[in-house]
């Protein structure tokens, strides 16, 4: 049970790491192929006096260049993975309290009032997440019926709905994360949404920097 709880709490992190890894590898391979062929062309030019050696290097260069030109899908795949990264990042930001909080006035009130305002804000976020989840699900249903291929990826059987499905899934994750926050607020586990306080962080950083300078 503890392992399942850990996996659930690290769900977004795992997918974010996976997406970043794939994006990095695809981009690295594409850039490598687009530049590495020039090395063999260079050596082919050096050994032009020997036709067999020159043709050997030129042949390898042509092969690498063909591979690079065949990777027209790499840019589209990277953009699709980046879109997935964004929507996984939204729910991850909710879980760790990474979204910016504008709550200077809220913090001037007493704890019961802060808790009430946090409850209202949480319900509003739940309503927004539910609305976007429902609306995007209707959009994906339309794309599913249309079966339109994704740009530069359709030849590999990837449809637009395959990429777009992250929208309802991502906001469903956001909805679940706010449900967890609502539960903690009702159980007096926290007062507000647990958002990031950039002003407090800046003050701490300034105090630390001043202390080191002195």
Tab-separated table of N, CA and C in Angstrom, residues 76-137:
chain	number	residue	atom	x	y	z
A	76	UNK	N	7.890	17.501	-34.999
A	76	UNK	CA	6.487	17.328	-34.607
A	76	UNK	C	6.375	16.513	-33.322
A	77	UNK	N	7.197	15.465	-33.204
A	77	UNK	CA	7.155	14.641	-31.995
A	77	UNK	C	7.601	15.439	-30.778
A	78	UNK	N	8.637	16.249	-30.940
A	78	UNK	CA	9.123	17.061	-29.825
A	78	UNK	C	8.064	18.056	-29.364
A	79	UNK	N	7.367	18.679	-30.314
A	79	UNK	CA	6.298	19.620	-29.949
A	79	UNK	C	5.148	18.909	-29.242
A	80	UNK	N	4.806	17.709	-29.712
A	80	UNK	CA	3.732	16.949	-29.068
A	80	UNK	C	4.119	16.563	-27.641
A	81	UNK	N	5.346	16.114	-27.460
A	81	UNK	CA	5.812	15.740	-26.128
A	81	UNK	C	5.888	16.954	-25.211
A	82	UNK	N	6.239	18.113	-25.783
A	82	UNK	CA	6.282	19.344	-24.988
A	82	UNK	C	4.890	19.718	-24.505
A	83	UNK	N	3.886	19.509	-25.363
A	83	UNK	CA	2.500	19.768	-24.948
A	83	UNK	C	2.118	18.851	-23.794
A	84	UNK	N	2.486	17.588	-23.891
A	84	UNK	CA	2.222	16.655	-22.795
A	84	UNK	C	2.954	17.087	-21.530
A	85	UNK	N	4.174	17.568	-21.712
A	85	UNK	CA	4.964	18.024	-20.560
A	85	UNK	C	4.277	19.167	-19.838
A	86	UNK	N	3.697	20.092	-20.593
A	86	UNK	CA	3.006	21.236	-20.000
A	86	UNK	C	1.838	20.783	-19.135
A	87	UNK	N	1.016	19.888	-19.652
A	87	UNK	CA	-0.185	19.494	-18.915
A	87	UNK	C	0.125	18.584	-17.739
A	88	UNK	N	1.172	17.785	-17.851
A	88	UNK	CA	1.608	17.046	-16.674
A	88	UNK	C	2.192	18.005	-15.644
A	89	UNK	N	2.856	19.058	-16.139
A	89	UNK	CA	3.449	20.044	-15.237
A	89	UNK	C	2.415	20.826	-14.452
A	90	UNK	N	1.219	21.030	-15.036
A	90	UNK	CA	0.166	21.757	-14.323
A	90	UNK	C	-0.244	21.011	-13.067
A	91	UNK	N	-0.548	19.718	-13.218
A	91	UNK	CA	-0.978	18.940	-12.049
A	91	UNK	C	0.169	18.748	-11.070
A	92	UNK	N	1.392	18.634	-11.595
A	92	UNK	CA	2.556	18.515	-10.718
A	92	UNK	C	2.738	19.786	-9.891
A	93	UNK	N	2.521	20.941	-10.546
A	93	UNK	CA	2.625	22.216	-9.826
A	93	UNK	C	1.579	22.344	-8.735
A	94	UNK	N	0.375	21.801	-8.979
A	94	UNK	CA	-0.663	21.812	-7.946
A	94	UNK	C	-0.244	20.936	-6.773
A	95	UNK	N	0.325	19.775	-7.073
A	95	UNK	CA	0.695	18.834	-6.007
A	95	UNK	C	1.782	19.386	-5.096
A	96	UNK	N	2.790	20.037	-5.697
A	96	UNK	CA	3.916	20.531	-4.886
A	96	UNK	C	3.730	21.978	-4.451
A	97	UNK	N	2.602	22.600	-4.836
A	97	UNK	CA	2.382	24.000	-4.488
A	97	UNK	C	3.308	24.933	-5.237
A	98	UNK	N	3.562	24.606	-6.505
A	98	UNK	CA	4.506	25.382	-7.296
A	98	UNK	C	3.899	26.558	-8.030
A	99	UNK	N	2.576	26.633	-8.116
A	99	UNK	CA	1.945	27.754	-8.806
A	99	UNK	C	1.990	29.005	-7.936
A	100	UNK	N	2.116	30.136	-8.584
A	100	UNK	CA	2.256	31.408	-7.868
A	100	UNK	C	0.956	31.770	-7.167
A	101	UNK	N	1.067	32.175	-5.916
A	101	UNK	CA	-0.105	32.579	-5.154
A	101	UNK	C	-0.130	34.079	-4.900
A	102	UNK	N	-1.229	34.729	-5.253
A	102	UNK	CA	-1.407	36.162	-4.978
A	102	UNK	C	-2.344	36.259	-3.770
A	103	UNK	N	-1.757	36.143	-2.598
A	103	UNK	CA	-2.578	36.042	-1.392
A	103	UNK	C	-2.088	36.949	-0.263
A	104	UNK	N	-1.535	38.111	-0.652
A	104	UNK	CA	-1.029	39.038	0.362
A	104	UNK	C	-2.143	39.522	1.285
A	105	UNK	N	-3.324	39.832	0.695
A	105	UNK	CA	-4.444	40.307	1.508
A	105	UNK	C	-5.047	39.171	2.333
A	106	UNK	N	-5.058	37.981	1.763
A	106	UNK	CA	-5.620	36.828	2.476
A	106	UNK	C	-4.835	36.562	3.754
A	107	UNK	N	-3.532	36.717	3.700
A	107	UNK	CA	-2.689	36.422	4.854
A	107	UNK	C	-2.833	37.459	5.966
A	108	UNK	N	-3.496	38.577	5.667
A	108	UNK	CA	-3.745	39.585	6.705
A	108	UNK	C	-4.931	39.200	7.581
A	109	UNK	N	-5.723	38.249	7.125
A	109	UNK	CA	-6.911	37.836	7.881
A	109	UNK	C	-6.550	36.737	8.879
A	110	UNK	N	-7.500	36.442	9.773
A	110	UNK	CA	-7.295	35.387	10.760
A	110	UNK	C	-7.370	34.005	10.113
A	111	UNK	N	-6.829	33.014	10.796
A	111	UNK	CA	-6.736	31.656	10.247
A	111	UNK	C	-8.089	31.088	9.797
A	112	UNK	N	-9.186	31.263	10.582
A	112	UNK	CA	-10.484	30.726	10.111
A	112	UNK	C	-10.943	31.349	8.794
A	113	UNK	N	-10.692	32.671	8.651
A	113	UNK	CA	-11.068	33.346	7.403
A	113	UNK	C	-10.188	32.854	6.253
A	114	UNK	N	-8.900	32.661	6.524
A	114	UNK	CA	-8.000	32.134	5.489
A	114	UNK	C	-8.458	30.752	5.029
A	115	UNK	N	-8.881	29.957	6.001
A	115	UNK	CA	-9.335	28.603	5.665
A	115	UNK	C	-10.602	28.662	4.810
A	116	UNK	N	-11.529	29.572	5.139
A	116	UNK	CA	-12.760	29.722	4.369
A	116	UNK	C	-12.453	30.192	2.948
A	117	UNK	N	-11.576	31.187	2.838
A	117	UNK	CA	-11.196	31.680	1.505
A	117	UNK	C	-10.475	30.606	0.707
A	118	UNK	N	-9.637	29.818	1.381
A	118	UNK	CA	-8.960	28.714	0.708
A	118	UNK	C	-9.942	27.678	0.210
A	119	UNK	N	-10.984	27.435	1.005
A	119	UNK	CA	-12.025	26.484	0.612
A	119	UNK	C	-12.773	26.980	-0.625
A	120	UNK	N	-13.110	28.269	-0.635
A	120	UNK	CA	-13.811	28.849	-1.791
A	120	UNK	C	-12.931	28.783	-3.033
A	121	UNK	N	-11.650	29.142	-2.862
A	121	UNK	CA	-10.720	29.115	-3.990
A	121	UNK	C	-10.549	27.698	-4.528
A	122	UNK	N	-10.486	26.732	-3.627
A	122	UNK	CA	-10.333	25.338	-4.035
A	122	UNK	C	-11.554	24.864	-4.821
A	123	UNK	N	-12.743	25.241	-4.366
A	123	UNK	CA	-13.969	24.867	-5.074
A	123	UNK	C	-14.016	25.514	-6.458
A	124	UNK	N	-13.533	26.760	-6.544
A	124	UNK	CA	-13.494	27.434	-7.847
A	124	UNK	C	-12.532	26.722	-8.797
A	125	UNK	N	-11.378	26.313	-8.277
A	125	UNK	CA	-10.400	25.583	-9.091
A	125	UNK	C	-10.957	24.228	-9.529
A	126	UNK	N	-11.685	23.574	-8.637
A	126	UNK	CA	-12.312	22.299	-8.988
A	126	UNK	C	-13.337	22.482	-10.104
A	127	UNK	N	-14.130	23.550	-10.008
A	127	UNK	CA	-15.119	23.832	-11.036
A	127	UNK	C	-14.470	24.117	-12.380
A	128	UNK	N	-13.388	24.889	-12.353
A	128	UNK	CA	-12.672	25.214	-13.599
A	128	UNK	C	-12.066	23.954	-14.216
A	129	UNK	N	-11.415	23.146	-13.388
A	129	UNK	CA	-10.793	21.917	-13.888
A	129	UNK	C	-11.842	20.966	-14.459
A	130	UNK	N	-12.998	20.862	-13.787
A	130	UNK	CA	-14.067	19.988	-14.271
A	130	UNK	C	-14.620	20.492	-15.605
A	131	UNK	N	-14.775	21.816	-15.722
A	131	UNK	CA	-15.309	22.400	-16.950
A	131	UNK	C	-14.371	22.147	-18.130
A	132	UNK	N	-13.053	22.382	-17.933
A	132	UNK	CA	-12.086	22.166	-19.005
A	132	UNK	C	-11.982	20.676	-19.348
A	133	UNK	N	-12.047	19.827	-18.324
A	133	UNK	CA	-11.991	18.385	-18.579
A	133	UNK	C	-13.152	17.946	-19.457
A	134	UNK	N	-14.345	18.399	-19.124
A	134	UNK	CA	-15.533	18.028	-19.895
A	134	UNK	C	-15.458	18.589	-21.319
A	135	UNK	N	-15.114	19.882	-21.427
A	135	UNK	CA	-15.049	20.511	-22.747
A	135	UNK	C	-13.997	19.873	-23.639
A	136	UNK	N	-12.829	19.587	-23.087
A	136	UNK	CA	-11.766	18.984	-23.882
A	136	UNK	C	-12.088	17.534	-24.237
A	137	UNK	N	-12.840	16.861	-23.372
A	137	UNK	CA	-13.264	15.494	-23.693
A	137	UNK	C	-14.203	15.502	-24.904
